[in-house]
């Protein structure tokens, strides 16, 4: 523990409890991978939590409020989840962010999580072309049109079990566009793994 930790103790980004960046109660919001039904995506989609309550707060704190220490927590969750979504060796392909958003966040937030996983290779081969708008507030149709033809593959195809990694799935437009771009580049996406989902969980899975 450093002097700064004593003077400014860590606060849970989910509930504000002192002493840790993520308390046990908020961590319990995330569980084993749950299979989702997301029409139009193709490969199986798995989530670790519903996009609500502390899970949502933790994702937003990491993504928008600079809580970078959460990268290690999310990385550990992803590492544990990979066993359920496919056999090793795994390669994580982070879903890309708009360049302006990545600059504002001090870097690509999903790439930061992928590098914390440790048990998987990381292939940051996807990028968004200029002209992609912020998806917040867009309808499902508008989200698809926003990304149509604007996800680019900028590197060699990754080996092993390829897993697209993202923070939240809502309509599935981002996942579908990324999977399509990889497929057109000759890369098969074996699974999509998201930290949280704003969609209903599929019963029995």
mmCIF file of N, CA and C in Angstrom, residues 39-161:
data_model
loop_
_atom_site.group_PDB
_atom_site.id
_atom_site.type_symbol
_atom_site.label_atom_id
_atom_site.label_comp_id
_atom_site.label_asym_id
_atom_site.label_seq_id
_atom_site.Cartn_x
_atom_site.Cartn_y
_atom_site.Cartn_z
ATOM 1 N N UNK A 39 -30.147 -12.336 -33.246
ATOM 2 C CA UNK A 39 -30.345 -12.591 -34.676
ATOM 3 C C UNK A 39 -29.375 -11.805 -35.544
ATOM 4 N N UNK A 40 -28.871 -12.469 -36.567
ATOM 5 C CA UNK A 40 -28.036 -11.794 -37.548
ATOM 6 C C UNK A 40 -26.555 -11.797 -37.264
ATOM 7 N N UNK A 41 -26.142 -12.282 -36.083
ATOM 8 C CA UNK A 41 -24.716 -12.247 -35.748
ATOM 9 C C UNK A 41 -23.973 -13.443 -36.332
ATOM 10 N N UNK A 42 -24.547 -14.635 -36.213
ATOM 11 C CA UNK A 42 -23.898 -15.820 -36.764
ATOM 12 C C UNK A 42 -23.334 -16.714 -35.692
ATOM 13 N N UNK A 43 -22.096 -16.486 -35.222
ATOM 14 C CA UNK A 43 -21.516 -17.352 -34.191
ATOM 15 C C UNK A 43 -22.226 -17.163 -32.852
ATOM 16 N N UNK A 44 -22.039 -18.109 -31.931
ATOM 17 C CA UNK A 44 -22.653 -17.979 -30.605
ATOM 18 C C UNK A 44 -22.224 -16.696 -29.903
ATOM 19 N N UNK A 45 -23.157 -16.088 -29.206
ATOM 20 C CA UNK A 45 -22.889 -14.867 -28.439
ATOM 21 C C UNK A 45 -23.069 -15.194 -26.957
ATOM 22 N N UNK A 46 -22.078 -14.822 -26.168
ATOM 23 C CA UNK A 46 -22.091 -15.100 -24.735
ATOM 24 C C UNK A 46 -21.903 -13.798 -23.960
ATOM 25 N N UNK A 47 -22.564 -13.724 -22.802
ATOM 26 C CA UNK A 47 -22.423 -12.543 -21.948
ATOM 27 C C UNK A 47 -22.124 -12.971 -20.519
ATOM 28 N N UNK A 48 -21.496 -12.070 -19.774
ATOM 29 C CA UNK A 48 -21.157 -12.350 -18.382
ATOM 30 C C UNK A 48 -22.129 -11.708 -17.396
ATOM 31 N N UNK A 49 -22.940 -10.754 -17.862
ATOM 32 C CA UNK A 49 -23.880 -10.063 -16.969
ATOM 33 C C UNK A 49 -24.899 -9.293 -17.794
ATOM 34 N N UNK A 50 -26.000 -8.961 -17.152
ATOM 35 C CA UNK A 50 -26.974 -8.060 -17.762
ATOM 36 C C UNK A 50 -26.474 -6.624 -17.619
ATOM 37 N N UNK A 51 -26.787 -5.797 -18.605
ATOM 38 C CA UNK A 51 -26.349 -4.402 -18.592
ATOM 39 C C UNK A 51 -27.293 -3.591 -17.717
ATOM 40 N N UNK A 52 -27.111 -3.731 -16.417
ATOM 41 C CA UNK A 52 -27.942 -3.028 -15.449
ATOM 42 C C UNK A 52 -27.233 -3.022 -14.097
ATOM 43 N N UNK A 53 -27.682 -2.153 -13.219
ATOM 44 C CA UNK A 53 -27.159 -2.112 -11.862
ATOM 45 C C UNK A 53 -25.655 -1.934 -11.793
ATOM 46 N N UNK A 54 -25.012 -2.601 -10.821
ATOM 47 C CA UNK A 54 -23.566 -2.445 -10.645
ATOM 48 C C UNK A 54 -22.742 -2.881 -11.854
ATOM 49 N N UNK A 55 -23.200 -3.903 -12.577
ATOM 50 C CA UNK A 55 -22.446 -4.347 -13.758
ATOM 51 C C UNK A 55 -22.368 -3.223 -14.786
ATOM 52 N N UNK A 56 -23.489 -2.567 -15.023
ATOM 53 C CA UNK A 56 -23.512 -1.431 -15.950
ATOM 54 C C UNK A 56 -22.621 -0.303 -15.425
ATOM 55 N N UNK A 57 -22.700 -0.024 -14.122
ATOM 56 C CA UNK A 57 -21.899 1.052 -13.545
ATOM 57 C C UNK A 57 -20.403 0.777 -13.690
ATOM 58 N N UNK A 58 -20.010 -0.480 -13.512
ATOM 59 C CA UNK A 58 -18.601 -0.827 -13.640
ATOM 60 C C UNK A 58 -18.117 -0.656 -15.073
ATOM 61 N N UNK A 59 -18.919 -1.108 -16.031
ATOM 62 C CA UNK A 59 -18.543 -0.959 -17.442
ATOM 63 C C UNK A 59 -18.414 0.516 -17.804
ATOM 64 N N UNK A 60 -19.370 1.329 -17.387
ATOM 65 C CA UNK A 60 -19.323 2.754 -17.705
ATOM 66 C C UNK A 60 -18.169 3.460 -16.999
ATOM 67 N N UNK A 61 -17.883 3.055 -15.765
ATOM 68 C CA UNK A 61 -16.765 3.663 -15.039
ATOM 69 C C UNK A 61 -15.454 3.382 -15.762
ATOM 70 N N UNK A 62 -15.300 2.164 -16.261
ATOM 71 C CA UNK A 62 -14.083 1.804 -16.987
ATOM 72 C C UNK A 62 -14.027 2.492 -18.346
ATOM 73 N N UNK A 63 -15.150 2.481 -19.040
ATOM 74 C CA UNK A 63 -15.193 2.973 -20.415
ATOM 75 C C UNK A 63 -15.175 4.493 -20.512
ATOM 76 N N UNK A 64 -15.926 5.155 -19.653
ATOM 77 C CA UNK A 64 -16.135 6.591 -19.799
ATOM 78 C C UNK A 64 -15.536 7.448 -18.687
ATOM 79 N N UNK A 65 -15.206 6.850 -17.537
ATOM 80 C CA UNK A 65 -14.777 7.664 -16.404
ATOM 81 C C UNK A 65 -13.355 7.360 -15.937
ATOM 82 N N UNK A 66 -12.596 6.669 -16.777
ATOM 83 C CA UNK A 66 -11.175 6.498 -16.511
ATOM 84 C C UNK A 66 -10.802 5.537 -15.407
ATOM 85 N N UNK A 67 -11.698 4.612 -15.040
ATOM 86 C CA UNK A 67 -11.374 3.632 -13.986
ATOM 87 C C UNK A 67 -10.560 2.487 -14.593
ATOM 88 N N UNK A 68 -9.322 2.798 -14.955
ATOM 89 C CA UNK A 68 -8.505 1.831 -15.708
ATOM 90 C C UNK A 68 -8.118 0.607 -14.894
ATOM 91 N N UNK A 69 -8.121 0.719 -13.575
ATOM 92 C CA UNK A 69 -7.776 -0.439 -12.749
ATOM 93 C C UNK A 69 -8.739 -1.596 -12.967
ATOM 94 N N UNK A 70 -9.937 -1.296 -13.475
ATOM 95 C CA UNK A 70 -10.922 -2.357 -13.719
ATOM 96 C C UNK A 70 -10.523 -3.255 -14.878
ATOM 97 N N UNK A 71 -9.572 -2.841 -15.698
ATOM 98 C CA UNK A 71 -9.143 -3.677 -16.821
ATOM 99 C C UNK A 71 -8.679 -5.045 -16.331
ATOM 100 N N UNK A 72 -7.947 -5.075 -15.225
ATOM 101 C CA UNK A 72 -7.451 -6.345 -14.693
ATOM 102 C C UNK A 72 -8.603 -7.230 -14.215
ATOM 103 N N UNK A 73 -9.611 -6.624 -13.593
ATOM 104 C CA UNK A 73 -10.778 -7.385 -13.140
ATOM 105 C C UNK A 73 -11.523 -7.973 -14.330
ATOM 106 N N UNK A 74 -11.784 -7.150 -15.334
ATOM 107 C CA UNK A 74 -12.488 -7.647 -16.516
ATOM 108 C C UNK A 74 -11.647 -8.689 -17.256
ATOM 109 N N UNK A 75 -10.337 -8.474 -17.303
ATOM 110 C CA UNK A 75 -9.470 -9.448 -17.953
ATOM 111 C C UNK A 75 -9.555 -10.814 -17.295
ATOM 112 N N UNK A 76 -9.595 -10.830 -15.966
ATOM 113 C CA UNK A 76 -9.707 -12.098 -15.238
ATOM 114 C C UNK A 76 -11.043 -12.779 -15.527
ATOM 115 N N UNK A 77 -12.116 -11.988 -15.633
ATOM 116 C CA UNK A 77 -13.427 -12.551 -15.963
ATOM 117 C C UNK A 77 -13.410 -13.202 -17.347
ATOM 118 N N UNK A 78 -12.814 -12.506 -18.298
ATOM 119 C CA UNK A 78 -12.756 -13.018 -19.668
ATOM 120 C C UNK A 78 -11.926 -14.292 -19.720
ATOM 121 N N UNK A 79 -10.798 -14.304 -19.014
ATOM 122 C CA UNK A 79 -9.942 -15.490 -18.998
ATOM 123 C C UNK A 79 -10.705 -16.712 -18.496
ATOM 124 N N UNK A 80 -11.494 -16.530 -17.435
ATOM 125 C CA UNK A 80 -12.273 -17.644 -16.893
ATOM 126 C C UNK A 80 -13.371 -18.074 -17.852
ATOM 127 N N UNK A 81 -13.925 -17.122 -18.592
ATOM 128 C CA UNK A 81 -15.051 -17.418 -19.484
ATOM 129 C C UNK A 81 -14.627 -18.146 -20.751
ATOM 130 N N UNK A 82 -13.401 -17.940 -21.199
ATOM 131 C CA UNK A 82 -12.979 -18.513 -22.480
ATOM 132 C C UNK A 82 -13.087 -20.029 -22.518
ATOM 133 N N UNK A 83 -12.911 -20.673 -21.380
ATOM 134 C CA UNK A 83 -12.994 -22.129 -21.331
ATOM 135 C C UNK A 83 -14.366 -22.616 -21.801
ATOM 136 N N UNK A 84 -15.409 -21.831 -21.534
ATOM 137 C CA UNK A 84 -16.769 -22.230 -21.893
ATOM 138 C C UNK A 84 -17.119 -21.939 -23.346
ATOM 139 N N UNK A 85 -16.438 -20.986 -23.973
ATOM 140 C CA UNK A 85 -16.869 -20.563 -25.309
ATOM 141 C C UNK A 85 -16.126 -21.261 -26.445
ATOM 142 N N UNK A 86 -15.054 -21.985 -26.132
ATOM 143 C CA UNK A 86 -14.337 -22.690 -27.184
ATOM 144 C C UNK A 86 -13.023 -23.241 -26.684
ATOM 145 N N UNK A 87 -12.416 -24.170 -27.420
ATOM 146 C CA UNK A 87 -11.163 -24.782 -26.975
ATOM 147 C C UNK A 87 -9.965 -23.886 -27.238
ATOM 148 N N UNK A 88 -8.919 -24.021 -26.433
ATOM 149 C CA UNK A 88 -7.682 -23.282 -26.688
ATOM 150 C C UNK A 88 -6.968 -23.871 -27.907
ATOM 151 N N UNK A 89 -6.043 -23.113 -28.488
ATOM 152 C CA UNK A 89 -5.620 -21.753 -28.106
ATOM 153 C C UNK A 89 -6.629 -20.706 -28.572
ATOM 154 N N UNK A 90 -6.774 -19.651 -27.777
ATOM 155 C CA UNK A 90 -7.735 -18.599 -28.083
ATOM 156 C C UNK A 90 -7.021 -17.366 -28.624
ATOM 157 N N UNK A 91 -7.724 -16.667 -29.505
ATOM 158 C CA UNK A 91 -7.270 -15.347 -29.945
ATOM 159 C C UNK A 91 -8.417 -14.368 -29.778
ATOM 160 N N UNK A 92 -8.181 -13.308 -29.041
ATOM 161 C CA UNK A 92 -9.195 -12.281 -28.822
ATOM 162 C C UNK A 92 -9.059 -11.186 -29.871
ATOM 163 N N UNK A 93 -10.185 -10.848 -30.491
ATOM 164 C CA UNK A 93 -10.240 -9.731 -31.429
ATOM 165 C C UNK A 93 -11.108 -8.653 -30.784
ATOM 166 N N UNK A 94 -10.516 -7.594 -30.248
ATOM 167 C CA UNK A 94 -11.330 -6.552 -29.608
ATOM 168 C C UNK A 94 -12.202 -5.823 -30.627
ATOM 169 N N UNK A 95 -13.460 -5.604 -30.278
ATOM 170 C CA UNK A 95 -14.318 -4.775 -31.119
ATOM 171 C C UNK A 95 -13.740 -3.366 -31.149
ATOM 172 N N UNK A 96 -13.701 -2.736 -32.314
ATOM 173 C CA UNK A 96 -13.040 -1.428 -32.418
ATOM 174 C C UNK A 96 -13.902 -0.290 -31.897
ATOM 175 N N UNK A 97 -13.234 0.767 -31.474
ATOM 176 C CA UNK A 97 -13.900 2.010 -31.078
ATOM 177 C C UNK A 97 -13.689 3.059 -32.159
ATOM 178 N N UNK A 98 -14.555 4.064 -32.190
ATOM 179 C CA UNK A 98 -14.295 5.214 -33.058
ATOM 180 C C UNK A 98 -13.008 5.882 -32.597
ATOM 181 N N UNK A 99 -12.255 6.404 -33.527
ATOM 182 C CA UNK A 99 -10.944 6.965 -33.196
ATOM 183 C C UNK A 99 -11.059 8.124 -32.211
ATOM 184 N N UNK A 100 -12.078 8.956 -32.383
ATOM 185 C CA UNK A 100 -12.246 10.090 -31.471
ATOM 186 C C UNK A 100 -12.584 9.608 -30.066
ATOM 187 N N UNK A 101 -13.405 8.552 -29.979
ATOM 188 C CA UNK A 101 -13.765 8.009 -28.672
ATOM 189 C C UNK A 101 -12.543 7.406 -27.994
ATOM 190 N N UNK A 102 -11.715 6.673 -28.760
ATOM 191 C CA UNK A 102 -10.509 6.081 -28.184
ATOM 192 C C UNK A 102 -9.564 7.166 -27.681
ATOM 193 N N UNK A 103 -9.441 8.259 -28.412
ATOM 194 C CA UNK A 103 -8.582 9.360 -27.960
ATOM 195 C C UNK A 103 -9.091 9.935 -26.644
ATOM 196 N N UNK A 104 -10.401 10.131 -26.560
ATOM 197 C CA UNK A 104 -10.985 10.700 -25.347
ATOM 198 C C UNK A 104 -10.787 9.782 -24.142
ATOM 199 N N UNK A 105 -10.728 8.467 -24.391
ATOM 200 C CA UNK A 105 -10.594 7.493 -23.300
ATOM 201 C C UNK A 105 -9.148 7.143 -23.002
ATOM 202 N N UNK A 106 -8.231 7.760 -23.718
ATOM 203 C CA UNK A 106 -6.829 7.452 -23.494
ATOM 204 C C UNK A 106 -6.411 6.123 -24.074
ATOM 205 N N UNK A 107 -7.117 5.666 -25.101
ATOM 206 C CA UNK A 107 -6.786 4.400 -25.750
ATOM 207 C C UNK A 107 -8.025 3.548 -25.954
ATOM 208 N N UNK A 108 -7.855 2.468 -26.682
ATOM 209 C CA UNK A 108 -8.961 1.546 -26.959
ATOM 210 C C UNK A 108 -9.252 0.719 -25.714
ATOM 211 N N UNK A 109 -10.433 0.878 -25.137
ATOM 212 C CA UNK A 109 -10.722 0.232 -23.859
ATOM 213 C C UNK A 109 -10.815 -1.286 -23.959
ATOM 214 N N UNK A 110 -11.337 -1.826 -25.072
ATOM 215 C CA UNK A 110 -11.431 -3.275 -25.193
ATOM 216 C C UNK A 110 -10.065 -3.908 -25.437
ATOM 217 N N UNK A 111 -9.197 -3.205 -26.119
ATOM 218 C CA UNK A 111 -7.836 -3.701 -26.302
ATOM 219 C C UNK A 111 -7.124 -3.774 -24.953
ATOM 220 N N UNK A 112 -7.378 -2.804 -24.096
ATOM 221 C CA UNK A 112 -6.757 -2.793 -22.767
ATOM 222 C C UNK A 112 -7.196 -4.022 -21.968
ATOM 223 N N UNK A 113 -8.476 -4.367 -22.048
ATOM 224 C CA UNK A 113 -8.962 -5.558 -21.349
ATOM 225 C C UNK A 113 -8.349 -6.815 -21.952
ATOM 226 N N UNK A 114 -8.316 -6.902 -23.277
ATOM 227 C CA UNK A 114 -7.779 -8.088 -23.942
ATOM 228 C C UNK A 114 -6.346 -8.362 -23.513
ATOM 229 N N UNK A 115 -5.555 -7.315 -23.356
ATOM 230 C CA UNK A 115 -4.160 -7.493 -22.954
ATOM 231 C C UNK A 115 -4.031 -7.982 -21.508
ATOM 232 N N UNK A 116 -5.091 -7.832 -20.718
ATOM 233 C CA UNK A 116 -5.062 -8.282 -19.326
ATOM 234 C C UNK A 116 -5.462 -9.741 -19.172
ATOM 235 N N UNK A 117 -5.944 -10.368 -20.233
ATOM 236 C CA UNK A 117 -6.456 -11.738 -20.122
ATOM 237 C C UNK A 117 -5.333 -12.725 -19.835
ATOM 238 N N UNK A 118 -4.246 -12.635 -20.557
ATOM 239 C CA UNK A 118 -3.090 -13.457 -20.251
ATOM 240 C C UNK A 118 -3.096 -14.846 -20.860
ATOM 241 N N UNK A 119 -4.252 -15.478 -20.965
ATOM 242 C CA UNK A 119 -4.333 -16.842 -21.487
ATOM 243 C C UNK A 119 -4.649 -16.884 -22.975
ATOM 244 N N UNK A 120 -4.772 -15.724 -23.616
ATOM 245 C CA UNK A 120 -5.150 -15.672 -25.032
ATOM 246 C C UNK A 120 -4.258 -14.706 -25.785
ATOM 247 N N UNK A 121 -4.047 -15.009 -27.066
ATOM 248 C CA UNK A 121 -3.376 -14.051 -27.937
ATOM 249 C C UNK A 121 -4.345 -12.902 -28.228
ATOM 250 N N UNK A 122 -3.808 -11.775 -28.609
ATOM 251 C CA UNK A 122 -4.632 -10.601 -28.912
ATOM 252 C C UNK A 122 -4.333 -10.156 -30.336
ATOM 253 N N UNK A 123 -5.402 -9.992 -31.124
ATOM 254 C CA UNK A 123 -5.258 -9.575 -32.520
ATOM 255 C C UNK A 123 -6.132 -8.345 -32.764
ATOM 256 N N UNK A 124 -5.586 -7.144 -32.581
ATOM 257 C CA UNK A 124 -6.366 -5.915 -32.801
ATOM 258 C C UNK A 124 -6.441 -5.576 -34.288
ATOM 259 N N UNK A 125 -7.138 -6.408 -35.045
ATOM 260 C CA UNK A 125 -7.129 -6.297 -36.507
ATOM 261 C C UNK A 125 -8.322 -5.516 -37.055
ATOM 262 N N UNK A 126 -9.249 -5.122 -36.185
ATOM 263 C CA UNK A 126 -10.430 -4.402 -36.655
ATOM 264 C C UNK A 126 -10.312 -2.908 -36.375
ATOM 265 N N UNK A 127 -10.818 -2.109 -37.304
ATOM 266 C CA UNK A 127 -10.893 -0.671 -37.085
ATOM 267 C C UNK A 127 -12.130 -0.134 -37.789
ATOM 268 N N UNK A 128 -12.582 1.006 -37.312
ATOM 269 C CA UNK A 128 -13.740 1.659 -37.910
ATOM 270 C C UNK A 128 -13.276 2.734 -38.873
ATOM 271 N N UNK A 129 -13.866 2.746 -40.052
ATOM 272 C CA UNK A 129 -13.549 3.773 -41.043
ATOM 273 C C UNK A 129 -14.121 5.111 -40.587
ATOM 274 N N UNK A 130 -13.590 6.219 -41.082
ATOM 275 C CA UNK A 130 -14.157 7.529 -40.753
ATOM 276 C C UNK A 130 -15.629 7.601 -41.161
ATOM 277 N N UNK A 131 -16.389 8.352 -40.401
ATOM 278 C CA UNK A 131 -17.792 8.541 -40.726
ATOM 279 C C UNK A 131 -18.758 7.767 -39.855
ATOM 280 N N UNK A 132 -18.230 6.894 -38.980
ATOM 281 C CA UNK A 132 -19.098 6.151 -38.069
ATOM 282 C C UNK A 132 -19.524 7.065 -36.931
ATOM 283 N N UNK A 133 -20.828 7.150 -36.709
ATOM 284 C CA UNK A 133 -21.361 8.018 -35.654
ATOM 285 C C UNK A 133 -21.464 7.265 -34.336
ATOM 286 N N UNK A 134 -21.594 8.013 -33.245
ATOM 287 C CA UNK A 134 -21.862 7.409 -31.944
ATOM 288 C C UNK A 134 -23.200 6.680 -32.027
ATOM 289 N N UNK A 135 -23.229 5.427 -31.550
ATOM 290 C CA UNK A 135 -24.440 4.614 -31.695
ATOM 291 C C UNK A 135 -25.491 4.892 -30.628
ATOM 292 N N UNK A 136 -25.127 5.638 -29.589
ATOM 293 C CA UNK A 136 -26.084 5.915 -28.513
ATOM 294 C C UNK A 136 -27.300 6.639 -29.073
ATOM 295 N N UNK A 137 -28.472 6.094 -28.801
ATOM 296 C CA UNK A 137 -29.712 6.708 -29.253
ATOM 297 C C UNK A 137 -30.180 6.283 -30.631
ATOM 298 N N UNK A 138 -29.360 5.530 -31.357
ATOM 299 C CA UNK A 138 -29.760 5.083 -32.687
ATOM 300 C C UNK A 138 -30.654 3.853 -32.598
ATOM 301 N N UNK A 139 -31.571 3.739 -33.541
ATOM 302 C CA UNK A 139 -32.408 2.549 -33.621
ATOM 303 C C UNK A 139 -31.580 1.382 -34.147
ATOM 304 N N UNK A 140 -32.151 0.181 -34.080
ATOM 305 C CA UNK A 140 -31.453 -1.000 -34.587
ATOM 306 C C UNK A 140 -31.122 -0.849 -36.061
ATOM 307 N N UNK A 141 -32.060 -0.338 -36.836
ATOM 308 C CA UNK A 141 -31.828 -0.152 -38.276
ATOM 309 C C UNK A 141 -30.734 0.885 -38.500
ATOM 310 N N UNK A 142 -30.789 1.978 -37.751
ATOM 311 C CA UNK A 142 -29.786 3.033 -37.904
ATOM 312 C C UNK A 142 -28.404 2.551 -37.480
ATOM 313 N N UNK A 143 -28.343 1.701 -36.466
ATOM 314 C CA UNK A 143 -27.052 1.155 -36.036
ATOM 315 C C UNK A 143 -26.434 0.308 -37.149
ATOM 316 N N UNK A 144 -27.252 -0.504 -37.788
ATOM 317 C CA UNK A 144 -26.732 -1.341 -38.873
ATOM 318 C C UNK A 144 -26.236 -0.481 -40.033
ATOM 319 N N UNK A 145 -27.012 0.534 -40.391
ATOM 320 C CA UNK A 145 -26.607 1.415 -41.493
ATOM 321 C C UNK A 145 -25.355 2.205 -41.140
ATOM 322 N N UNK A 146 -25.237 2.578 -39.881
ATOM 323 C CA UNK A 146 -24.087 3.347 -39.419
ATOM 324 C C UNK A 146 -22.775 2.588 -39.622
ATOM 325 N N UNK A 147 -22.829 1.248 -39.492
ATOM 326 C CA UNK A 147 -21.621 0.430 -39.566
ATOM 327 C C UNK A 147 -21.440 -0.261 -40.911
ATOM 328 N N UNK A 148 -22.441 -0.194 -41.760
ATOM 329 C CA UNK A 148 -22.393 -0.929 -43.018
ATOM 330 C C UNK A 148 -21.178 -0.512 -43.854
ATOM 331 N N UNK A 149 -20.320 -1.488 -44.119
ATOM 332 C CA UNK A 149 -19.138 -1.230 -44.930
ATOM 333 C C UNK A 149 -18.062 -0.410 -44.246
ATOM 334 N N UNK A 150 -18.194 -0.155 -42.951
ATOM 335 C CA UNK A 150 -17.247 0.730 -42.263
ATOM 336 C C UNK A 150 -16.392 0.014 -41.217
ATOM 337 N N UNK A 151 -16.499 -1.316 -41.136
ATOM 338 C CA UNK A 151 -15.585 -2.075 -40.280
ATOM 339 C C UNK A 151 -14.530 -2.685 -41.185
ATOM 340 N N UNK A 152 -13.271 -2.376 -40.902
ATOM 341 C CA UNK A 152 -12.167 -2.800 -41.763
ATOM 342 C C UNK A 152 -11.241 -3.758 -41.024
ATOM 343 N N UNK A 153 -10.692 -4.703 -41.776
ATOM 344 C CA UNK A 153 -9.701 -5.635 -41.231
ATOM 345 C C UNK A 153 -8.326 -5.147 -41.673
ATOM 346 N N UNK A 154 -7.450 -4.898 -40.718
ATOM 347 C CA UNK A 154 -6.170 -4.261 -41.031
ATOM 348 C C UNK A 154 -4.984 -5.102 -40.576
ATOM 349 N N UNK A 155 -5.116 -6.415 -40.695
ATOM 350 C CA UNK A 155 -4.012 -7.279 -40.305
ATOM 351 C C UNK A 155 -4.286 -8.702 -40.725
ATOM 352 N N UNK A 156 -3.334 -9.614 -40.507
ATOM 353 C CA UNK A 156 -3.526 -11.010 -40.886
ATOM 354 C C UNK A 156 -4.563 -11.691 -40.012
ATOM 355 N N UNK A 157 -5.183 -12.718 -40.544
ATOM 356 C CA UNK A 157 -6.186 -13.462 -39.796
ATOM 357 C C UNK A 157 -5.597 -14.126 -38.567
ATOM 358 N N UNK A 158 -6.270 -14.028 -37.421
ATOM 359 C CA UNK A 158 -5.740 -14.608 -36.190
ATOM 360 C C UNK A 158 -5.876 -16.132 -36.192
ATOM 361 N N UNK A 159 -4.959 -16.848 -35.518
ATOM 362 C CA UNK A 159 -5.035 -18.296 -35.425
ATOM 363 C C UNK A 159 -5.914 -18.736 -34.259
ATOM 364 N N UNK A 160 -6.151 -20.046 -34.160
ATOM 365 C CA UNK A 160 -6.850 -20.604 -33.010
ATOM 366 C C UNK A 160 -8.334 -20.275 -32.988
ATOM 367 N N UNK A 161 -8.930 -20.429 -31.824
ATOM 368 C CA UNK A 161 -10.340 -20.117 -31.615
ATOM 369 C C UNK A 161 -10.485 -18.602 -31.534
#
